[in-house]
mmCIF file of C-alpha atoms in Angstrom:
data_model
loop_
_atom_site.group_PDB
_atom_site.id
_atom_site.type_symbol
_atom_site.label_atom_id
_atom_site.label_comp_id
_atom_site.label_asym_id
_atom_site.label_seq_id
_atom_site.Cartn_x
_atom_site.Cartn_y
_atom_site.Cartn_z
ATOM 1 C CA THR A 1 3.759 -8.378 15.500
ATOM 2 C CA TYR A 2 2.179 -8.541 12.333
ATOM 3 C CA VAL A 3 4.495 -11.681 10.976
ATOM 4 C CA ASP A 4 4.106 -13.332 14.559
ATOM 5 C CA GLN A 5 0.493 -13.157 14.000
ATOM 6 C CA LEU A 6 0.088 -14.941 10.843
ATOM 7 C CA PHE A 7 3.203 -17.224 10.790
ATOM 8 C CA LEU A 8 3.387 -18.221 14.352
ATOM 9 C CA LYS A 9 0.091 -18.266 15.258
ATOM 10 C CA LYS A 10 -0.879 -21.697 16.296
ATOM 11 C CA GLU A 11 -3.718 -22.010 14.206
ATOM 12 C CA ASN A 12 -2.515 -21.241 11.756
ATOM 13 C CA ARG A 13 0.921 -23.693 11.820
ATOM 14 C CA GLU A 14 -1.885 -26.522 12.557
ATOM 15 C CA ASN A 15 -4.016 -25.496 9.476
ATOM 16 C CA TYR A 16 -1.388 -24.614 7.122
ATOM 17 C CA LYS A 17 1.725 -26.110 7.823
ATOM 18 C CA SER A 18 4.963 -25.156 5.678
ATOM 19 C CA TRP A 19 8.180 -23.798 6.010
ATOM 20 C CA VAL A 20 8.341 -20.116 6.237
ATOM 21 C CA ILE A 21 11.759 -18.454 5.742
ATOM 22 C CA ILE A 22 11.913 -14.715 5.953
ATOM 23 C CA PRO A 23 15.066 -13.278 4.730
ATOM 24 C CA GLN A 24 16.402 -9.916 5.569
ATOM 25 C CA CYS A 25 17.693 -7.354 3.037
ATOM 26 C CA PRO A 26 21.219 -5.804 4.378
ATOM 27 C CA THR A 27 21.162 -2.645 4.707
ATOM 28 C CA ASN A 28 24.115 -2.328 1.792
ATOM 29 C CA ASP A 29 21.874 -3.985 -1.038
ATOM 30 C CA ARG A 30 18.319 -4.207 -2.309
ATOM 31 C CA TRP A 31 16.094 -6.696 -3.328
ATOM 32 C CA PRO A 32 15.708 -5.373 -6.944
ATOM 33 C CA SER A 33 18.290 -5.160 -9.524
ATOM 34 C CA LEU A 34 17.275 -1.523 -10.103
ATOM 35 C CA SER A 35 17.768 1.762 -8.041
ATOM 36 C CA SER A 36 14.870 3.536 -9.154
ATOM 37 C CA ASP A 37 11.483 3.447 -9.122
ATOM 38 C CA ASP A 38 10.948 4.784 -12.627
ATOM 39 C CA TRP A 39 11.503 0.973 -14.035
ATOM 40 C CA ASN A 40 9.681 1.712 -17.089
ATOM 41 C CA LYS A 41 12.939 3.632 -18.881
ATOM 42 C CA ASN A 42 16.001 1.468 -20.621
ATOM 43 C CA PHE A 43 15.472 -1.581 -17.965
ATOM 44 C CA GLU A 44 16.636 -3.850 -20.938
ATOM 45 C CA ASN A 45 19.932 -3.105 -20.340
ATOM 46 C CA LYS A 46 19.864 -2.782 -16.876
ATOM 47 C CA ILE A 47 18.260 -6.428 -15.839
ATOM 48 C CA THR A 48 21.382 -8.470 -15.993
ATOM 49 C CA SER A 49 21.751 -10.605 -13.336
ATOM 50 C CA PRO A 50 20.682 -9.894 -9.575
ATOM 51 C CA ASN A 51 21.603 -8.678 -6.786
ATOM 52 C CA LYS A 52 24.239 -10.188 -4.418
ATOM 53 C CA SER A 53 20.821 -10.464 -1.599
ATOM 54 C CA LEU A 54 18.573 -12.036 -4.290
ATOM 55 C CA ARG A 55 20.799 -14.449 -5.766
ATOM 56 C CA LEU A 56 21.786 -15.706 -2.335
ATOM 57 C CA VAL A 57 18.296 -16.190 -1.897
ATOM 58 C CA MET A 58 17.629 -17.958 -5.173
ATOM 59 C CA GLU A 59 20.272 -20.265 -4.170
ATOM 60 C CA LEU A 60 18.471 -20.994 -0.967
ATOM 61 C CA MET A 61 15.139 -21.163 -2.514
ATOM 62 C CA ASP A 62 16.832 -23.790 -5.563
ATOM 63 C CA GLU A 63 18.610 -25.917 -2.929
ATOM 64 C CA PHE A 64 15.693 -25.746 -0.326
ATOM 65 C CA ILE A 65 13.130 -26.968 -2.582
ATOM 66 C CA GLU A 66 14.983 -30.327 -3.510
ATOM 67 C CA LYS A 67 14.341 -31.104 -0.002
ATOM 68 C CA ARG A 68 11.767 -34.489 0.247
ATOM 69 C CA GLN A 69 9.851 -32.485 2.835
ATOM 70 C CA VAL A 70 8.933 -29.903 0.465
ATOM 71 C CA ASN A 71 6.229 -29.841 -2.277
ATOM 72 C CA LYS A 72 7.237 -28.657 -5.144
ATOM 73 C CA GLN A 73 4.094 -27.802 -6.476
ATOM 74 C CA LYS A 74 2.702 -25.630 -3.167
ATOM 75 C CA VAL A 75 5.960 -22.780 -3.234
ATOM 76 C CA TYR A 76 4.597 -19.136 -2.541
ATOM 77 C CA VAL A 77 6.539 -15.914 -2.649
ATOM 78 C CA SER A 78 5.536 -12.472 -0.345
ATOM 79 C CA GLY A 79 7.292 -9.484 0.084
ATOM 80 C CA LEU A 80 6.652 -6.173 1.278
ATOM 81 C CA SER A 81 7.813 -2.853 -0.213
ATOM 82 C CA MET A 82 11.680 -3.322 -1.543
ATOM 83 C CA GLY A 83 10.186 -7.070 -0.865
ATOM 84 C CA GLY A 84 7.077 -6.737 -3.083
ATOM 85 C CA MET A 85 9.929 -5.483 -6.067
ATOM 86 C CA GLY A 86 11.530 -8.295 -5.475
ATOM 87 C CA THR A 87 9.000 -10.624 -5.328
ATOM 88 C CA PHE A 88 7.714 -9.522 -8.976
ATOM 89 C CA GLU A 89 11.808 -9.882 -9.862
ATOM 90 C CA ILE A 90 12.195 -13.396 -8.698
ATOM 91 C CA LEU A 91 9.206 -14.155 -10.782
ATOM 92 C CA TYR A 92 10.363 -13.146 -13.601
ATOM 93 C CA ARG A 93 13.875 -15.339 -12.457
ATOM 94 C CA ARG A 94 12.161 -18.141 -11.472
ATOM 95 C CA PRO A 95 8.803 -18.363 -13.270
ATOM 96 C CA ASN A 96 8.177 -21.852 -13.026
ATOM 97 C CA MET A 97 9.310 -22.529 -8.737
ATOM 98 C CA PHE A 98 6.374 -20.551 -7.357
ATOM 99 C CA ALA A 99 2.582 -21.430 -7.225
ATOM 100 C CA ALA A 100 1.646 -18.166 -5.860
ATOM 101 C CA ALA A 101 2.830 -14.666 -4.886
ATOM 102 C CA THR A 102 1.626 -11.627 -3.157
ATOM 103 C CA PRO A 103 3.858 -8.568 -3.459
ATOM 104 C CA ILE A 104 2.846 -6.426 -1.389
ATOM 105 C CA ASP A 105 3.194 -2.222 -2.055
ATOM 106 C CA GLY A 106 5.642 -3.498 -4.639
ATOM 107 C CA ASN A 107 6.912 -2.510 -8.459
ATOM 108 C CA GLY A 108 8.093 -4.429 -11.207
ATOM 109 C CA ILE A 109 8.610 -4.336 -14.924
ATOM 110 C CA PRO A 110 5.315 -4.534 -17.037
ATOM 111 C CA PRO A 111 6.943 -6.368 -19.877
ATOM 112 C CA PHE A 112 8.303 -9.119 -17.709
ATOM 113 C CA ALA A 113 5.068 -10.382 -16.428
ATOM 114 C CA LYS A 114 4.417 -12.219 -19.315
ATOM 115 C CA ARG A 115 7.179 -14.744 -18.342
ATOM 116 C CA TYR A 116 5.048 -15.702 -15.088
ATOM 117 C CA ALA A 117 1.342 -14.115 -15.451
ATOM 118 C CA LYS A 118 -0.217 -17.667 -16.394
ATOM 119 C CA LYS A 119 1.622 -19.396 -14.664
ATOM 120 C CA VAL A 120 1.654 -18.155 -10.975
ATOM 121 C CA SER A 121 -1.389 -17.118 -8.975
ATOM 122 C CA LEU A 122 -0.474 -13.358 -7.484
ATOM 123 C CA TRP A 123 -2.653 -11.656 -4.934
ATOM 124 C CA ILE A 124 -0.920 -7.723 -5.154
ATOM 125 C CA PHE A 125 -1.836 -5.765 -2.487
ATOM 126 C CA HIS A 126 -1.180 -1.784 -2.134
ATOM 127 C CA GLY A 127 -2.502 1.396 0.709
ATOM 128 C CA SER A 128 -3.784 3.565 -1.907
ATOM 129 C CA ASP A 129 -2.553 6.437 0.077
ATOM 130 C CA ASP A 130 0.798 5.306 -0.405
ATOM 131 C CA THR A 131 3.785 7.926 -1.205
ATOM 132 C CA THR A 132 6.728 5.706 -0.585
ATOM 133 C CA VAL A 133 5.848 3.130 -3.534
ATOM 134 C CA GLU A 134 2.889 4.819 -4.593
ATOM 135 C CA PRO A 135 0.149 2.759 -5.648
ATOM 136 C CA LYS A 136 -0.304 3.247 -9.673
ATOM 137 C CA HIS A 137 3.094 0.485 -9.872
ATOM 138 C CA SER A 138 1.012 -2.167 -8.650
ATOM 139 C CA LEU A 139 -1.751 -1.246 -10.802
ATOM 140 C CA LYS A 140 0.224 -0.975 -13.895
ATOM 141 C CA MET A 141 1.940 -4.552 -12.593
ATOM 142 C CA ALA A 142 -1.544 -6.041 -12.156
ATOM 143 C CA LYS A 143 -2.601 -4.573 -15.834
ATOM 144 C CA ALA A 144 0.893 -6.112 -17.085
ATOM 145 C CA ILE A 145 -0.639 -9.417 -15.821
ATOM 146 C CA ILE A 146 -3.722 -9.298 -17.112
ATOM 147 C CA GLU A 147 -2.412 -8.410 -21.267
ATOM 148 C CA SER A 148 -0.027 -11.010 -20.363
ATOM 149 C CA GLY A 149 -2.792 -13.915 -19.550
ATOM 150 C CA GLY A 150 -2.946 -13.733 -16.109
ATOM 151 C CA SER A 151 -5.872 -12.922 -13.637
ATOM 152 C CA PRO A 152 -4.488 -11.378 -10.816
ATOM 153 C CA LYS A 153 -6.206 -10.635 -7.336
ATOM 154 C CA MET A 154 -5.889 -6.816 -6.340
ATOM 155 C CA THR A 155 -6.860 -5.732 -2.944
ATOM 156 C CA LEU A 156 -5.998 -1.515 -2.769
ATOM 157 C CA TYR A 157 -6.734 -0.266 0.796
ATOM 158 C CA GLU A 158 -8.848 2.816 1.120
ATOM 159 C CA ASN A 159 -7.406 5.432 3.254
ATOM 160 C CA VAL A 160 -3.913 3.031 4.139
ATOM 161 C CA GLY A 161 -0.481 4.666 3.133
ATOM 162 C CA HIS A 162 2.865 2.566 3.091
ATOM 163 C CA GLY A 163 2.425 -0.279 5.238
ATOM 164 C CA SER A 164 -0.866 -1.769 3.858
ATOM 165 C CA TRP A 165 1.052 -5.225 4.393
ATOM 166 C CA ILE A 166 -0.470 -4.746 7.982
ATOM 167 C CA ASN A 167 -3.912 -5.043 6.313
ATOM 168 C CA ALA A 168 -2.386 -7.920 3.854
ATOM 169 C CA PHE A 169 -1.385 -9.572 6.584
ATOM 170 C CA ALA A 170 -4.997 -9.509 8.584
ATOM 171 C CA GLU A 171 -7.041 -10.797 6.087
ATOM 172 C CA PRO A 172 -8.680 -13.622 7.055
ATOM 173 C CA ASN A 173 -8.658 -15.583 3.741
ATOM 174 C CA PHE A 174 -4.640 -14.765 3.379
ATOM 175 C CA LEU A 175 -3.468 -18.075 4.090
ATOM 176 C CA LYS A 176 -6.328 -20.045 3.183
ATOM 177 C CA TRP A 177 -6.158 -18.481 -0.729
ATOM 178 C CA ILE A 178 -2.154 -19.280 -0.670
ATOM 179 C CA HIS A 179 -2.372 -22.729 0.480
ATOM 180 C CA SER A 180 -4.937 -23.257 -2.022
ATOM 181 C CA LYS A 181 -2.834 -22.519 -4.850
ATOM 182 C CA SER A 182 -0.433 -24.578 -7.173
ATOM 183 C CA LYS A 183 1.664 -24.853 -9.864
ATOM 184 C CA LYS A 184 -0.232 -24.315 -12.701
#
């Protein structure tokens, strides 16, 4: 699979020594706390605590980064589709944890970008023909990050629908870019 080709490839394991945690969200839960993709309306009253699955991942991360083998200056997060939404939400909830993030085909809440825009390097990916999670969501998040003082990298894949993670993980500099980032 695309994940195996990226993270398990011998050359990548040798060049980018790291721990990789890939949680899977149960079918009866979501990573983001909002159930709608229309996140621009009344979100202030809807976000209180994370969903159970995201809370468990945050607890795992909080504990895992305390291990002496973990470089706390080089912790990264990536997610695709609903995981891209979860990436934006975990950045909001843990803005000081991550050095870089790569949300793919995701969505987020623009006003929350101010919590992480200046702290976390972002490379946002989306397919231009995505009808499942429209690319306008990644574009609005890039705009919000810029307006909050950040400088995100953005790749919009021409003629690609929902599934641009295949393209993103095939980017020749994907791992090099991520591993070049440390906390700001």
